[in-house]
mmCIF file of C-alpha atoms and ligand atoms in Angstrom:
data_model
loop_
_atom_site.group_PDB
_atom_site.id
_atom_site.type_symbol
_atom_site.label_atom_id
_atom_site.label_comp_id
_atom_site.label_asym_id
_atom_site.label_seq_id
_atom_site.Cartn_x
_atom_site.Cartn_y
_atom_site.Cartn_z
ATOM 1 C CA MET A 1 -15.113 0.837 -3.484
ATOM 2 C CA ILE A 2 -12.417 1.201 -6.133
ATOM 3 C CA LYS A 3 -13.232 -0.758 -9.262
ATOM 4 C CA LEU A 4 -10.960 -1.445 -12.213
ATOM 5 C CA ASN A 5 -12.587 -2.542 -15.464
ATOM 6 C CA ASN A 6 -10.259 -3.888 -18.157
ATOM 7 C CA VAL A 7 -7.420 -1.603 -17.135
ATOM 8 C CA SER A 8 -4.300 -1.733 -19.305
ATOM 9 C CA VAL A 9 -1.113 0.330 -19.100
ATOM 10 C CA ARG A 10 1.640 0.772 -21.638
ATOM 11 C CA TYR A 11 4.989 2.512 -21.321
ATOM 12 C CA GLY A 12 5.692 3.329 -24.967
ATOM 13 C CA LYS A 13 5.371 -0.007 -26.755
ATOM 14 C CA ASN A 14 5.845 -1.972 -23.541
ATOM 15 C CA GLN A 15 2.538 -3.408 -22.291
ATOM 16 C CA VAL A 16 2.922 -3.406 -18.489
ATOM 17 C CA LEU A 17 -0.637 -4.168 -17.327
ATOM 18 C CA SER A 18 -3.212 -6.102 -19.364
ATOM 19 C CA ASN A 19 -6.967 -6.068 -18.821
ATOM 20 C CA ILE A 20 -6.954 -5.858 -15.039
ATOM 21 C CA ASN A 21 -10.363 -6.367 -13.431
ATOM 22 C CA LEU A 22 -10.396 -5.753 -9.712
ATOM 23 C CA GLU A 23 -12.488 -4.505 -6.808
ATOM 24 C CA ILE A 24 -10.926 -2.991 -3.708
ATOM 25 C CA ASN A 25 -13.233 -2.644 -0.741
ATOM 26 C CA GLU A 26 -13.198 -0.584 2.409
ATOM 27 C CA GLY A 27 -12.289 -2.617 5.479
ATOM 28 C CA GLU A 28 -10.240 -5.117 3.474
ATOM 29 C CA ASN A 29 -6.576 -5.744 2.738
ATOM 30 C CA LEU A 30 -5.452 -6.430 -0.802
ATOM 31 C CA ILE A 31 -1.937 -7.882 -0.846
ATOM 32 C CA ILE A 32 -0.151 -7.598 -4.197
ATOM 33 C CA LEU A 33 2.632 -10.115 -4.786
ATOM 34 C CA GLY A 34 4.664 -10.845 -7.894
ATOM 35 C CA PRO A 35 8.201 -11.005 -9.288
ATOM 36 C CA ASN A 36 10.260 -7.880 -9.975
ATOM 37 C CA GLY A 37 8.968 -6.059 -13.036
ATOM 38 C CA SER A 38 5.560 -7.794 -12.974
ATOM 39 C CA GLY A 39 3.753 -4.432 -12.742
ATOM 40 C CA LYS A 40 2.993 -4.124 -9.005
ATOM 41 C CA THR A 41 4.094 -0.503 -8.581
ATOM 42 C CA THR A 42 2.500 0.457 -11.883
ATOM 43 C CA LEU A 43 -0.783 -1.040 -10.689
ATOM 44 C CA LEU A 44 -0.593 0.899 -7.407
ATOM 45 C CA LYS A 45 0.175 4.170 -9.191
ATOM 46 C CA THR A 46 -2.613 3.536 -11.699
ATOM 47 C CA ILE A 47 -5.105 3.015 -8.867
ATOM 48 C CA MET A 48 -3.995 6.397 -7.490
ATOM 49 C CA GLY A 49 -4.666 8.044 -10.849
ATOM 50 C CA LEU A 50 -0.993 8.831 -11.458
ATOM 51 C CA ILE A 51 -0.539 6.908 -14.700
ATOM 52 C CA HIS A 52 -2.371 7.076 -18.017
ATOM 53 C CA PHE A 53 -4.371 3.901 -18.602
ATOM 54 C CA GLU A 54 -6.893 2.352 -20.956
ATOM 55 C CA GLY A 55 -10.103 0.944 -19.518
ATOM 56 C CA GLU A 56 -12.010 2.365 -16.588
ATOM 57 C CA ILE A 57 -11.388 3.045 -12.914
ATOM 58 C CA GLU A 58 -14.300 3.995 -10.679
ATOM 59 C CA ILE A 59 -14.132 5.322 -7.143
ATOM 60 C CA ASP A 60 -17.489 4.973 -5.392
ATOM 61 C CA GLY A 61 -19.127 4.563 -8.792
ATOM 62 C CA LYS A 62 -17.568 7.711 -10.310
ATOM 63 C CA ASN A 63 -15.003 7.714 -13.079
ATOM 64 C CA ILE A 64 -11.559 8.548 -11.672
ATOM 65 C CA ASN A 65 -10.911 10.872 -14.631
ATOM 66 C CA SER A 66 -13.596 13.197 -13.274
ATOM 67 C CA PHE A 67 -11.682 13.666 -9.972
ATOM 68 C CA SER A 68 -9.129 16.403 -9.316
ATOM 69 C CA ARG A 69 -5.857 15.366 -7.643
ATOM 70 C CA SER A 70 -6.978 16.725 -4.296
ATOM 71 C CA GLU A 71 -10.285 14.840 -4.572
ATOM 72 C CA ILE A 72 -8.365 11.611 -5.256
ATOM 73 C CA ALA A 73 -6.205 12.382 -2.217
ATOM 74 C CA ARG A 74 -9.312 12.406 -0.078
ATOM 75 C CA TYR A 75 -9.924 8.804 -1.155
ATOM 76 C CA ILE A 76 -6.397 7.411 -1.354
ATOM 77 C CA SER A 77 -3.189 8.179 0.527
ATOM 78 C CA TYR A 78 0.212 6.791 -0.314
ATOM 79 C CA VAL A 79 2.964 5.221 1.766
ATOM 80 C CA PRO A 80 6.079 5.012 -0.430
ATOM 81 C CA GLN A 81 8.739 2.319 -0.250
ATOM 82 C CA ILE A 82 11.694 4.609 0.249
ATOM 83 C CA PHE A 83 11.575 8.126 1.522
ATOM 84 C CA THR A 84 14.496 10.453 1.987
ATOM 85 C CA THR A 85 14.592 14.131 2.643
ATOM 86 C CA PRO A 86 17.450 16.541 3.201
ATOM 87 C CA PHE A 87 15.169 18.670 5.396
ATOM 88 C CA SER A 88 15.117 18.446 9.173
ATOM 89 C CA PHE A 89 11.450 18.194 10.016
ATOM 90 C CA THR A 90 10.429 16.889 13.393
ATOM 91 C CA VAL A 91 8.288 13.749 13.391
ATOM 92 C CA LYS A 92 5.288 15.849 14.415
ATOM 93 C CA GLU A 93 5.839 18.414 11.649
ATOM 94 C CA PHE A 94 6.259 15.658 9.078
ATOM 95 C CA VAL A 95 3.113 13.787 10.139
ATOM 96 C CA SER A 96 1.184 17.110 10.089
ATOM 97 C CA MET A 97 1.881 17.373 6.356
ATOM 98 C CA GLY A 98 -0.899 14.827 5.780
ATOM 99 C CA LEU A 99 -3.335 17.587 6.777
ATOM 100 C CA TYR A 100 -2.703 19.583 3.622
ATOM 101 C CA ARG A 101 -4.613 17.011 1.611
ATOM 102 C CA LYS A 102 -7.677 17.451 3.817
ATOM 103 C CA LYS A 103 -10.377 20.008 3.392
ATOM 104 C CA ARG A 104 -9.551 22.977 5.574
ATOM 105 C CA ASP A 105 -12.951 22.959 7.356
ATOM 106 C CA TYR A 106 -12.256 19.521 8.784
ATOM 107 C CA TRP A 107 -8.873 20.343 10.243
ATOM 108 C CA ASP A 108 -8.407 19.689 13.910
ATOM 109 C CA GLU A 109 -4.665 19.643 13.664
ATOM 110 C CA GLU A 110 -3.471 18.846 17.164
ATOM 111 C CA LYS A 111 -6.016 16.092 17.744
ATOM 112 C CA ASP A 112 -5.592 14.397 14.351
ATOM 113 C CA VAL A 113 -1.812 14.414 14.525
ATOM 114 C CA GLU A 114 -1.730 13.217 18.126
ATOM 115 C CA GLU A 115 -4.097 10.334 17.352
ATOM 116 C CA ALA A 116 -2.002 9.243 14.369
ATOM 117 C CA LEU A 117 1.231 9.429 16.377
ATOM 118 C CA LYS A 118 -0.297 7.304 19.126
ATOM 119 C CA MET A 119 -1.815 4.766 16.765
ATOM 120 C CA THR A 120 1.538 4.161 15.089
ATOM 121 C CA ASN A 121 3.422 4.088 18.425
ATOM 122 C CA ILE A 122 5.643 7.088 17.645
ATOM 123 C CA TYR A 123 4.175 9.649 20.028
ATOM 124 C CA ASP A 124 7.344 9.623 22.140
ATOM 125 C CA LEU A 125 9.381 10.457 19.015
ATOM 126 C CA LYS A 126 7.320 13.503 18.092
ATOM 127 C CA ASP A 127 10.083 16.065 18.680
ATOM 128 C CA LYS A 128 12.889 14.043 17.064
ATOM 129 C CA TYR A 129 14.127 14.872 13.570
ATOM 130 C CA ILE A 130 13.005 12.461 10.859
ATOM 131 C CA ASN A 131 16.517 12.191 9.431
ATOM 132 C CA LYS A 132 17.726 10.967 12.837
ATOM 133 C CA ILE A 133 15.350 8.064 13.405
ATOM 134 C CA SER A 134 15.500 4.413 12.321
ATOM 135 C CA GLY A 135 14.024 3.003 9.081
ATOM 136 C CA GLY A 136 11.196 1.323 11.009
ATOM 137 C CA GLU A 137 10.387 4.551 12.861
ATOM 138 C CA LEU A 138 10.388 6.501 9.578
ATOM 139 C CA GLN A 139 8.047 3.936 8.044
ATOM 140 C CA LYS A 140 5.676 4.478 10.958
ATOM 141 C CA CYS A 141 5.886 8.255 10.314
ATOM 142 C CA LEU A 142 4.858 7.664 6.690
ATOM 143 C CA ILE A 143 1.886 5.593 7.848
ATOM 144 C CA ALA A 144 0.973 8.249 10.442
ATOM 145 C CA ARG A 145 1.104 10.945 7.724
ATOM 146 C CA ALA A 146 -1.273 8.837 5.596
ATOM 147 C CA LEU A 147 -3.588 8.425 8.606
ATOM 148 C CA VAL A 148 -3.711 12.182 9.148
ATOM 149 C CA GLN A 149 -4.757 12.534 5.510
ATOM 150 C CA ASP A 150 -7.806 10.545 6.614
ATOM 151 C CA SER A 151 -8.438 8.909 3.246
ATOM 152 C CA ILE A 152 -10.652 5.852 2.866
ATOM 153 C CA PHE A 153 -7.928 3.830 1.135
ATOM 154 C CA ILE A 154 -4.194 3.623 1.842
ATOM 155 C CA ALA A 155 -1.811 2.385 -0.858
ATOM 156 C CA MET A 156 1.487 1.052 0.453
ATOM 157 C CA ASP A 157 4.485 0.153 -1.708
ATOM 158 C CA GLU A 158 6.569 -2.449 0.148
ATOM 159 C CA PRO A 159 6.392 -0.620 3.487
ATOM 160 C CA MET A 160 8.350 -3.361 5.228
ATOM 161 C CA SER A 161 11.112 -3.979 2.726
ATOM 162 C CA HIS A 162 13.991 -2.484 4.716
ATOM 163 C CA LEU A 163 12.880 -3.383 8.207
ATOM 164 C CA ASP A 164 14.030 -5.882 10.797
ATOM 165 C CA VAL A 165 11.683 -8.681 11.816
ATOM 166 C CA LYS A 166 10.386 -6.943 14.935
ATOM 167 C CA ALA A 167 9.541 -3.784 12.971
ATOM 168 C CA VAL A 168 7.841 -5.930 10.284
ATOM 169 C CA LEU A 169 5.600 -7.491 12.937
ATOM 170 C CA GLU A 170 4.825 -4.118 14.474
ATOM 171 C CA ILE A 171 3.965 -2.485 11.135
ATOM 172 C CA SER A 172 1.913 -5.542 10.096
ATOM 173 C CA SER A 173 -0.199 -5.233 13.215
ATOM 174 C CA ILE A 174 -0.677 -1.476 12.643
ATOM 175 C CA VAL A 175 -1.774 -2.180 9.057
ATOM 176 C CA ALA A 176 -4.095 -4.994 10.208
ATOM 177 C CA SER A 177 -5.712 -2.650 12.739
ATOM 178 C CA LEU A 178 -6.330 -0.050 9.992
ATOM 179 C CA SER A 179 -8.396 -2.429 7.884
ATOM 180 C CA SER A 180 -10.322 -3.580 10.953
ATOM 181 C CA GLN A 181 -11.196 0.104 11.487
ATOM 182 C CA GLY A 182 -12.667 0.306 8.004
ATOM 183 C CA LYS A 183 -9.756 1.499 5.844
ATOM 184 C CA GLY A 184 -9.144 -0.248 2.537
ATOM 185 C CA ILE A 185 -5.479 -1.221 2.330
ATOM 186 C CA VAL A 186 -3.627 -2.031 -0.889
ATOM 187 C CA ILE A 187 -0.163 -3.256 -0.058
ATOM 188 C CA ILE A 188 2.694 -4.479 -2.234
ATOM 189 C CA SER A 189 5.026 -6.942 -0.602
ATOM 190 C CA HIS A 190 8.068 -8.945 -1.660
ATOM 191 C CA ASP A 191 7.478 -11.322 1.263
ATOM 192 C CA VAL A 192 4.839 -13.989 0.671
ATOM 193 C CA ASN A 193 4.660 -14.698 4.409
ATOM 194 C CA ILE A 194 3.132 -11.267 4.988
ATOM 195 C CA ILE A 195 -0.188 -13.017 4.319
ATOM 196 C CA LYS A 196 0.188 -14.684 7.736
ATOM 197 C CA ASN A 197 0.211 -11.306 9.457
ATOM 198 C CA LEU A 198 -2.278 -9.571 7.180
ATOM 199 C CA ASN A 199 -5.478 -11.353 6.466
ATOM 200 C CA GLY A 200 -6.870 -10.369 3.086
ATOM 201 C CA ASN A 201 -7.230 -10.978 -0.598
ATOM 202 C CA ILE A 202 -4.074 -11.911 -2.436
ATOM 203 C CA LEU A 203 -3.367 -10.733 -5.967
ATOM 204 C CA LEU A 204 -0.561 -12.489 -7.835
ATOM 205 C CA LEU A 205 0.756 -10.551 -10.820
ATOM 206 C CA LYS A 206 2.868 -11.960 -13.593
ATOM 207 C CA ASN A 207 3.877 -9.978 -16.699
ATOM 208 C CA GLY A 208 1.104 -7.500 -16.034
ATOM 209 C CA ASN A 209 -1.644 -10.115 -15.818
ATOM 210 C CA ILE A 210 -3.571 -11.290 -12.770
ATOM 211 C CA SER A 211 -2.557 -14.923 -12.217
ATOM 212 C CA PHE A 212 -4.489 -15.344 -8.989
ATOM 213 C CA LEU A 213 -6.964 -13.314 -6.980
ATOM 214 C CA GLY A 214 -8.409 -14.790 -3.832
ATOM 215 C CA LYS A 215 -7.701 -16.059 -0.353
ATOM 216 C CA GLU A 216 -4.769 -18.141 0.813
ATOM 217 C CA GLU A 217 -7.157 -21.034 1.521
ATOM 218 C CA ASN A 218 -8.049 -21.247 -2.172
ATOM 219 C CA PRO A 219 -6.798 -24.640 -3.462
ATOM 220 C CA ASP A 220 -5.180 -22.916 -6.485
ATOM 221 C CA PHE A 221 -3.069 -20.540 -4.409
ATOM 222 C CA VAL A 222 0.089 -22.636 -4.001
ATOM 223 C CA SER A 223 0.199 -23.793 -7.629
ATOM 224 C CA SER A 224 -0.329 -20.173 -8.745
ATOM 225 C CA LEU A 225 2.492 -19.073 -6.467
ATOM 226 C CA GLU A 226 4.773 -21.684 -8.055
ATOM 227 C CA ARG A 227 3.816 -20.618 -11.563
ATOM 228 C CA VAL A 228 4.201 -16.909 -10.885
ATOM 229 C CA PHE A 229 7.564 -17.077 -9.099
ATOM 230 C CA GLU A 230 8.857 -20.138 -11.010
ATOM 231 C CA VAL A 231 9.892 -21.909 -7.808
ATOM 232 C CA LYS A 232 8.825 -24.923 -5.802
ATOM 233 C CA VAL A 233 6.753 -23.849 -2.811
ATOM 234 C CA HIS A 234 6.965 -25.639 0.536
ATOM 235 C CA LYS A 235 5.181 -24.977 3.770
ATOM 236 C CA ASN A 236 6.545 -25.762 7.193
ATOM 237 C CA ASP A 237 4.968 -24.702 10.476
ATOM 238 C CA ASP A 238 2.591 -22.562 8.427
ATOM 239 C CA ILE A 239 5.508 -20.633 6.879
ATOM 240 C CA TYR A 240 6.177 -20.678 3.136
ATOM 241 C CA TYR A 241 9.671 -21.282 1.843
ATOM 242 C CA PHE A 242 10.976 -21.819 -1.657
ATOM 243 C CA THR A 243 13.413 -23.999 -3.587
ATOM 244 C CA LYS A 244 14.453 -24.083 -7.239
ATOM 245 C CA LEU A 245 12.215 -25.999 -9.626
HETATM 246 P P1 LIG B 301 7.246 -4.137 -10.075
HETATM 247 O O1 LIG B 301 6.722 -3.091 -9.144
HETATM 248 O O2 LIG B 301 6.425 -5.382 -10.090
HETATM 249 O O3 LIG B 301 8.702 -4.434 -9.880
HETATM 250 P P2 LIG B 301 6.942 -2.065 -12.092
HETATM 251 O O4 LIG B 301 5.503 -1.701 -12.119
HETATM 252 O O5 LIG B 301 7.884 -1.155 -11.364
HETATM 253 O O6 LIG B 301 7.104 -3.575 -11.578
HETATM 254 O O7 LIG B 301 7.465 -2.190 -13.569
HETATM 255 C C1 LIG B 301 6.802 -2.987 -14.541
HETATM 256 C C2 LIG B 301 7.507 -2.841 -15.883
HETATM 257 O O8 LIG B 301 7.372 -1.508 -16.343
HETATM 258 C C3 LIG B 301 8.996 -3.126 -15.829
HETATM 259 O O9 LIG B 301 9.354 -3.770 -17.034
HETATM 260 C C4 LIG B 301 9.609 -1.754 -15.753
HETATM 261 O O10 LIG B 301 10.884 -1.748 -16.329
HETATM 262 C C5 LIG B 301 8.632 -0.919 -16.569
HETATM 263 N N1 LIG B 301 8.555 0.476 -16.107
HETATM 264 C C6 LIG B 301 8.276 0.882 -14.860
HETATM 265 N N2 LIG B 301 8.243 2.220 -14.774
HETATM 266 C C7 LIG B 301 8.518 2.685 -16.024
HETATM 267 C C8 LIG B 301 8.615 3.982 -16.614
HETATM 268 N N3 LIG B 301 8.418 5.087 -15.876
HETATM 269 N N4 LIG B 301 8.904 4.060 -17.921
HETATM 270 C C9 LIG B 301 9.090 2.959 -18.669
HETATM 271 N N5 LIG B 301 8.985 1.695 -18.196
HETATM 272 C C10 LIG B 301 8.709 1.549 -16.891
#
Protein backbone atom coordinates (compact mmCIF):
# COMPACT_ATOMS: atom_id res chain seq x y z
CA MET A 1 0.00 0.00 0.00
CA ILE A 2 1.10 3.56 -0.70
CA LYS A 3 -0.15 5.98 1.92
CA LEU A 4 -0.03 9.76 1.82
CA ASN A 5 -0.47 11.62 5.10
CA ASN A 6 -1.04 15.38 4.86
CA VAL A 7 1.12 15.72 1.78
CA SER A 8 1.67 19.26 0.49
CA VAL A 9 3.82 20.49 -2.39
CA ARG A 10 4.98 23.98 -3.21
CA TYR A 11 6.80 25.29 -6.26
CA GLY A 12 8.45 28.39 -4.80
CA LYS A 13 5.58 30.33 -3.24
CA ASN A 14 2.98 28.50 -5.32
CA GLN A 15 1.11 25.92 -3.23
CA VAL A 16 0.29 23.14 -5.72
CA LEU A 17 -0.92 20.34 -3.43
CA SER A 18 -2.51 20.87 0.00
CA ASN A 19 -2.82 18.27 2.74
CA ILE A 20 -3.46 15.25 0.54
CA ASN A 21 -4.51 12.13 2.43
CA LEU A 22 -4.75 9.05 0.27
CA GLU A 23 -4.30 5.28 0.21
CA ILE A 24 -3.42 3.42 -2.97
CA ASN A 25 -3.89 -0.33 -2.82
CA GLU A 26 -2.58 -3.23 -4.83
CA GLY A 27 -5.19 -4.69 -7.17
CA GLU A 28 -7.05 -1.38 -7.48
CA ASN A 29 -7.28 1.44 -9.99
CA LEU A 30 -7.09 5.03 -8.82
CA ILE A 31 -8.28 7.41 -11.54
CA ILE A 32 -7.15 11.02 -11.09
CA LEU A 33 -9.31 13.63 -12.81
CA GLY A 34 -9.20 17.41 -12.62
CA PRO A 35 -8.84 20.58 -14.69
CA ASN A 36 -5.52 21.64 -16.23
CA GLY A 37 -3.15 22.91 -13.56
CA SER A 38 -5.05 21.27 -10.68
CA GLY A 39 -1.94 19.32 -9.62
CA LYS A 40 -2.52 15.87 -11.17
CA THR A 41 0.98 15.39 -12.61
CA THR A 42 2.55 16.86 -9.49
CA LEU A 43 0.63 14.35 -7.38
CA LEU A 44 1.80 11.46 -9.58
CA LYS A 45 5.43 12.60 -9.44
CA THR A 46 5.20 13.10 -5.68
CA ILE A 47 3.92 9.55 -5.23
CA MET A 48 6.97 8.37 -7.21
CA GLY A 49 9.28 10.28 -4.86
CA LEU A 50 10.40 12.71 -7.57
CA ILE A 51 9.27 15.94 -5.92
CA HIS A 52 10.07 17.46 -2.53
CA PHE A 53 6.99 17.45 -0.31
CA GLU A 54 5.85 18.18 3.22
CA GLY A 55 3.97 15.50 5.12
CA GLU A 56 4.59 11.78 4.88
CA ILE A 57 4.47 9.10 2.20
CA GLU A 58 4.72 5.46 3.22
CA ILE A 59 5.24 2.48 0.94
CA ASP A 60 4.31 -0.76 2.70
CA GLY A 61 4.57 1.06 6.02
CA LYS A 62 8.06 2.48 5.36
CA ASN A 63 8.83 6.14 4.86
CA ILE A 64 9.54 6.84 1.18
CA ASN A 65 12.50 9.04 2.17
CA SER A 66 14.30 5.92 3.38
CA PHE A 67 14.13 4.33 -0.11
CA SER A 68 16.80 4.69 -2.79
CA ARG A 69 15.62 5.49 -6.33
CA SER A 70 16.13 1.91 -7.45
CA GLU A 71 14.16 0.63 -4.44
CA ILE A 72 11.28 2.97 -5.35
CA ALA A 73 11.49 1.65 -8.92
CA ARG A 74 10.85 -1.83 -7.62
CA TYR A 75 7.55 -0.56 -6.21
CA ILE A 76 6.45 1.94 -8.86
CA SER A 77 6.97 2.14 -12.61
CA TYR A 78 6.01 5.06 -14.79
CA VAL A 79 4.18 5.35 -18.10
CA PRO A 80 4.65 8.93 -19.35
CA GLN A 81 2.15 10.90 -21.40
CA ILE A 82 4.44 11.72 -24.28
CA PHE A 83 7.58 9.89 -25.20
CA THR A 84 9.91 10.71 -28.04
CA THR A 85 13.35 9.45 -28.79
CA PRO A 86 15.74 10.14 -31.64
CA PHE A 87 17.19 6.64 -31.21
CA SER A 88 16.13 3.68 -33.32
CA PHE A 89 15.48 0.96 -30.80
CA THR A 90 13.39 -2.01 -31.80
CA VAL A 91 10.21 -2.57 -29.80
CA LYS A 92 11.85 -5.56 -28.12
CA GLU A 93 14.99 -3.62 -27.19
CA PHE A 94 12.91 -0.76 -25.83
CA VAL A 95 10.66 -3.00 -23.72
CA SER A 96 13.79 -4.79 -22.39
CA MET A 97 14.92 -1.51 -20.84
CA GLY A 98 12.40 -2.11 -18.04
CA LEU A 99 14.72 -4.89 -16.85
CA TYR A 100 17.40 -2.48 -15.71
CA ARG A 101 15.23 -1.44 -12.79
CA LYS A 102 14.99 -5.04 -11.60
CA LYS A 103 17.41 -6.81 -9.37
CA ARG A 104 19.86 -8.70 -11.53
CA ASP A 105 19.24 -12.06 -9.79
CA TYR A 106 15.62 -12.04 -10.89
CA TRP A 107 16.30 -11.42 -14.55
CA ASP A 108 14.88 -13.89 -16.99
CA GLU A 109 15.11 -11.53 -19.89
CA GLU A 110 13.63 -13.43 -22.81
CA LYS A 111 10.67 -14.76 -20.84
CA ASP A 112 9.80 -11.48 -19.10
CA VAL A 113 10.00 -9.44 -22.28
CA GLU A 114 8.04 -11.97 -24.32
CA GLU A 115 5.27 -12.10 -21.71
CA ALA A 116 4.99 -8.31 -21.62
CA LEU A 117 4.92 -8.06 -25.42
CA LYS A 118 2.15 -10.65 -25.58
CA MET A 119 0.11 -9.12 -22.78
CA THR A 120 0.10 -5.74 -24.50
CA ASN A 121 -0.60 -7.26 -27.95
CA ILE A 122 2.62 -6.01 -29.55
CA TYR A 123 4.50 -9.29 -29.93
CA ASP A 124 4.19 -9.12 -33.73
CA LEU A 125 5.82 -5.66 -33.66
CA LYS A 126 8.87 -6.78 -31.70
CA ASP A 127 11.40 -6.20 -34.49
CA LYS A 128 9.95 -2.87 -35.68
CA TYR A 129 11.61 0.42 -34.75
CA ILE A 130 9.80 2.43 -32.09
CA ASN A 131 10.07 5.64 -34.10
CA LYS A 132 8.19 3.91 -36.95
CA ILE A 133 5.10 2.72 -35.10
CA SER A 134 1.79 4.45 -34.30
CA GLY A 135 1.06 6.45 -31.12
CA GLY A 136 -1.18 3.66 -29.79
CA GLU A 137 1.50 1.04 -30.46
CA LEU A 138 4.13 3.21 -28.73
CA GLN A 139 1.84 3.62 -25.74
CA LYS A 140 1.57 -0.16 -25.52
CA CYS A 141 5.41 -0.35 -25.63
CA LEU A 142 5.58 2.04 -22.67
CA ILE A 143 3.12 -0.14 -20.74
CA ALA A 144 5.08 -3.28 -21.70
CA ARG A 145 8.31 -1.65 -20.47
CA ALA A 146 6.59 -0.89 -17.14
CA LEU A 147 5.38 -4.51 -16.95
CA VAL A 148 8.91 -5.81 -17.47
CA GLN A 149 10.00 -3.63 -14.55
CA ASP A 150 7.64 -5.83 -12.54
CA SER A 151 6.76 -3.19 -9.96
CA ILE A 152 3.73 -3.51 -7.69
CA PHE A 153 2.31 -0.14 -8.75
CA ILE A 154 2.18 1.51 -12.18
CA ALA A 155 1.72 5.28 -12.47
CA MET A 156 0.33 6.43 -15.80
CA ASP A 157 0.11 10.06 -16.93
CA GLU A 158 -2.71 10.36 -19.48
CA PRO A 159 -1.68 7.23 -21.40
CA MET A 160 -4.62 7.58 -23.77
CA SER A 161 -4.50 11.28 -24.53
CA HIS A 162 -3.31 11.05 -28.14
CA LEU A 163 -5.03 7.86 -29.17
CA ASP A 164 -7.97 7.02 -31.39
CA VAL A 165 -11.06 5.47 -29.84
CA LYS A 166 -10.14 1.89 -30.72
CA ALA A 167 -6.68 2.26 -29.16
CA VAL A 168 -8.27 3.86 -26.05
CA LEU A 169 -10.52 0.81 -25.63
CA GLU A 170 -7.62 -1.57 -26.15
CA ILE A 171 -5.34 0.21 -23.67
CA SER A 172 -8.21 0.50 -21.15
CA SER A 173 -8.73 -3.24 -21.25
CA ILE A 174 -4.97 -3.87 -20.83
CA VAL A 175 -4.93 -1.53 -17.82
CA ALA A 176 -8.06 -3.17 -16.37
CA SER A 177 -6.44 -6.60 -16.69
CA LEU A 178 -3.34 -5.35 -14.82
CA SER A 179 -5.31 -4.37 -11.74
CA SER A 180 -7.22 -7.65 -11.84
CA GLN A 181 -3.81 -9.37 -11.73
CA GLY A 182 -2.93 -7.52 -8.55
CA LYS A 183 -1.11 -4.40 -9.78
CA GLY A 184 -2.04 -1.06 -8.23
CA ILE A 185 -2.72 1.42 -11.02
CA VAL A 186 -2.68 5.20 -10.61
CA ILE A 187 -3.85 6.81 -13.81
CA ILE A 188 -4.39 10.44 -14.79
CA SER A 189 -7.01 11.03 -17.42
CA HIS A 190 -8.54 14.05 -19.13
CA ASP A 191 -11.54 11.92 -20.14
CA VAL A 192 -14.16 11.44 -17.43
CA ASN A 193 -15.69 8.54 -19.38
CA ILE A 194 -12.57 6.47 -18.74
CA ILE A 195 -14.32 5.45 -15.51
CA LYS A 196 -16.68 3.34 -17.65
CA ASN A 197 -13.78 1.27 -18.93
CA LEU A 198 -11.73 1.25 -15.73
CA ASN A 199 -13.50 0.35 -12.57
CA GLY A 200 -11.87 2.00 -9.58
CA ASN A 201 -11.67 4.82 -7.12
CA ILE A 202 -11.98 8.29 -8.56
CA LEU A 203 -10.00 11.23 -7.20
CA LEU A 204 -11.13 14.70 -8.27
CA LEU A 205 -8.50 17.39 -7.78
CA LYS A 206 -9.13 21.10 -7.80
CA ASN A 207 -6.45 23.70 -6.99
CA GLY A 208 -4.35 21.04 -5.32
CA ASN A 209 -7.11 19.85 -2.99
CA ILE A 210 -9.04 16.59 -3.08
CA SER A 211 -12.64 17.52 -3.93
CA PHE A 212 -13.89 13.96 -4.17
CA LEU A 213 -12.51 10.51 -3.48
CA GLY A 214 -14.73 7.51 -3.99
CA LYS A 215 -16.69 5.45 -6.46
CA GLU A 216 -18.80 6.68 -9.35
CA GLU A 217 -21.92 5.36 -7.58
CA ASN A 218 -21.36 7.80 -4.71
CA PRO A 219 -24.30 10.27 -4.71
CA ASP A 220 -21.85 13.22 -4.43
CA PHE A 221 -19.88 12.29 -7.54
CA VAL A 222 -21.82 14.24 -10.18
CA SER A 223 -22.13 17.41 -8.09
CA SER A 224 -18.39 17.21 -7.31
CA LEU A 225 -17.66 16.80 -11.01
CA GLU A 226 -19.71 19.93 -11.74
CA ARG A 227 -17.95 21.91 -9.03
CA VAL A 228 -14.47 20.80 -10.04
CA PHE A 229 -14.83 21.37 -13.79
CA GLU A 230 -17.30 24.28 -13.49
CA VAL A 231 -19.68 22.74 -16.03
CA LYS A 232 -23.12 21.19 -16.07
CA VAL A 233 -22.86 17.41 -16.19
CA HIS A 234 -25.34 15.28 -18.14
CA LYS A 235 -25.52 11.56 -18.60
CA ASN A 236 -26.96 9.82 -21.61
CA ASP A 237 -26.76 6.10 -22.30
CA ASP A 238 -24.36 5.88 -19.36
CA ILE A 239 -21.96 8.37 -21.00
CA TYR A 240 -21.14 11.71 -19.39
CA TYR A 241 -21.23 14.88 -21.45
CA PHE A 242 -20.89 18.50 -20.46
CA THR A 243 -22.44 21.90 -21.15
CA LYS A 244 -21.65 25.39 -19.90
CA LEU A 245 -23.11 26.39 -16.55
P1 LIG B 1 -2.04 19.17 -14.02
O1 LIG B 1 -1.26 17.91 -14.21
O2 LIG B 1 -3.29 18.97 -13.24
O3 LIG B 1 -2.28 19.92 -15.29
P2 LIG B 1 0.41 20.13 -12.78
O4 LIG B 1 0.68 19.25 -11.62
O5 LIG B 1 1.19 19.91 -14.04
O6 LIG B 1 -1.16 20.15 -13.09
O7 LIG B 1 0.65 21.63 -12.35
C1 LIG B 1 0.05 22.18 -11.18
C2 LIG B 1 0.53 23.61 -11.00
O8 LIG B 1 1.92 23.61 -10.73
C3 LIG B 1 0.33 24.49 -12.22
O9 LIG B 1 0.00 25.79 -11.77
C4 LIG B 1 1.69 24.49 -12.87
O10 LIG B 1 1.90 25.68 -13.58
C5 LIG B 1 2.62 24.39 -11.68
N1 LIG B 1 3.87 23.68 -11.99
C6 LIG B 1 3.97 22.45 -12.52
N2 LIG B 1 5.25 22.07 -12.65
C7 LIG B 1 6.00 23.12 -12.19
C8 LIG B 1 7.40 23.36 -12.04
N3 LIG B 1 8.30 22.43 -12.39
N4 LIG B 1 7.79 24.54 -11.53
C9 LIG B 1 6.89 25.47 -11.16
N5 LIG B 1 5.55 25.31 -11.24
C10 LIG B 1 5.10 24.16 -11.76
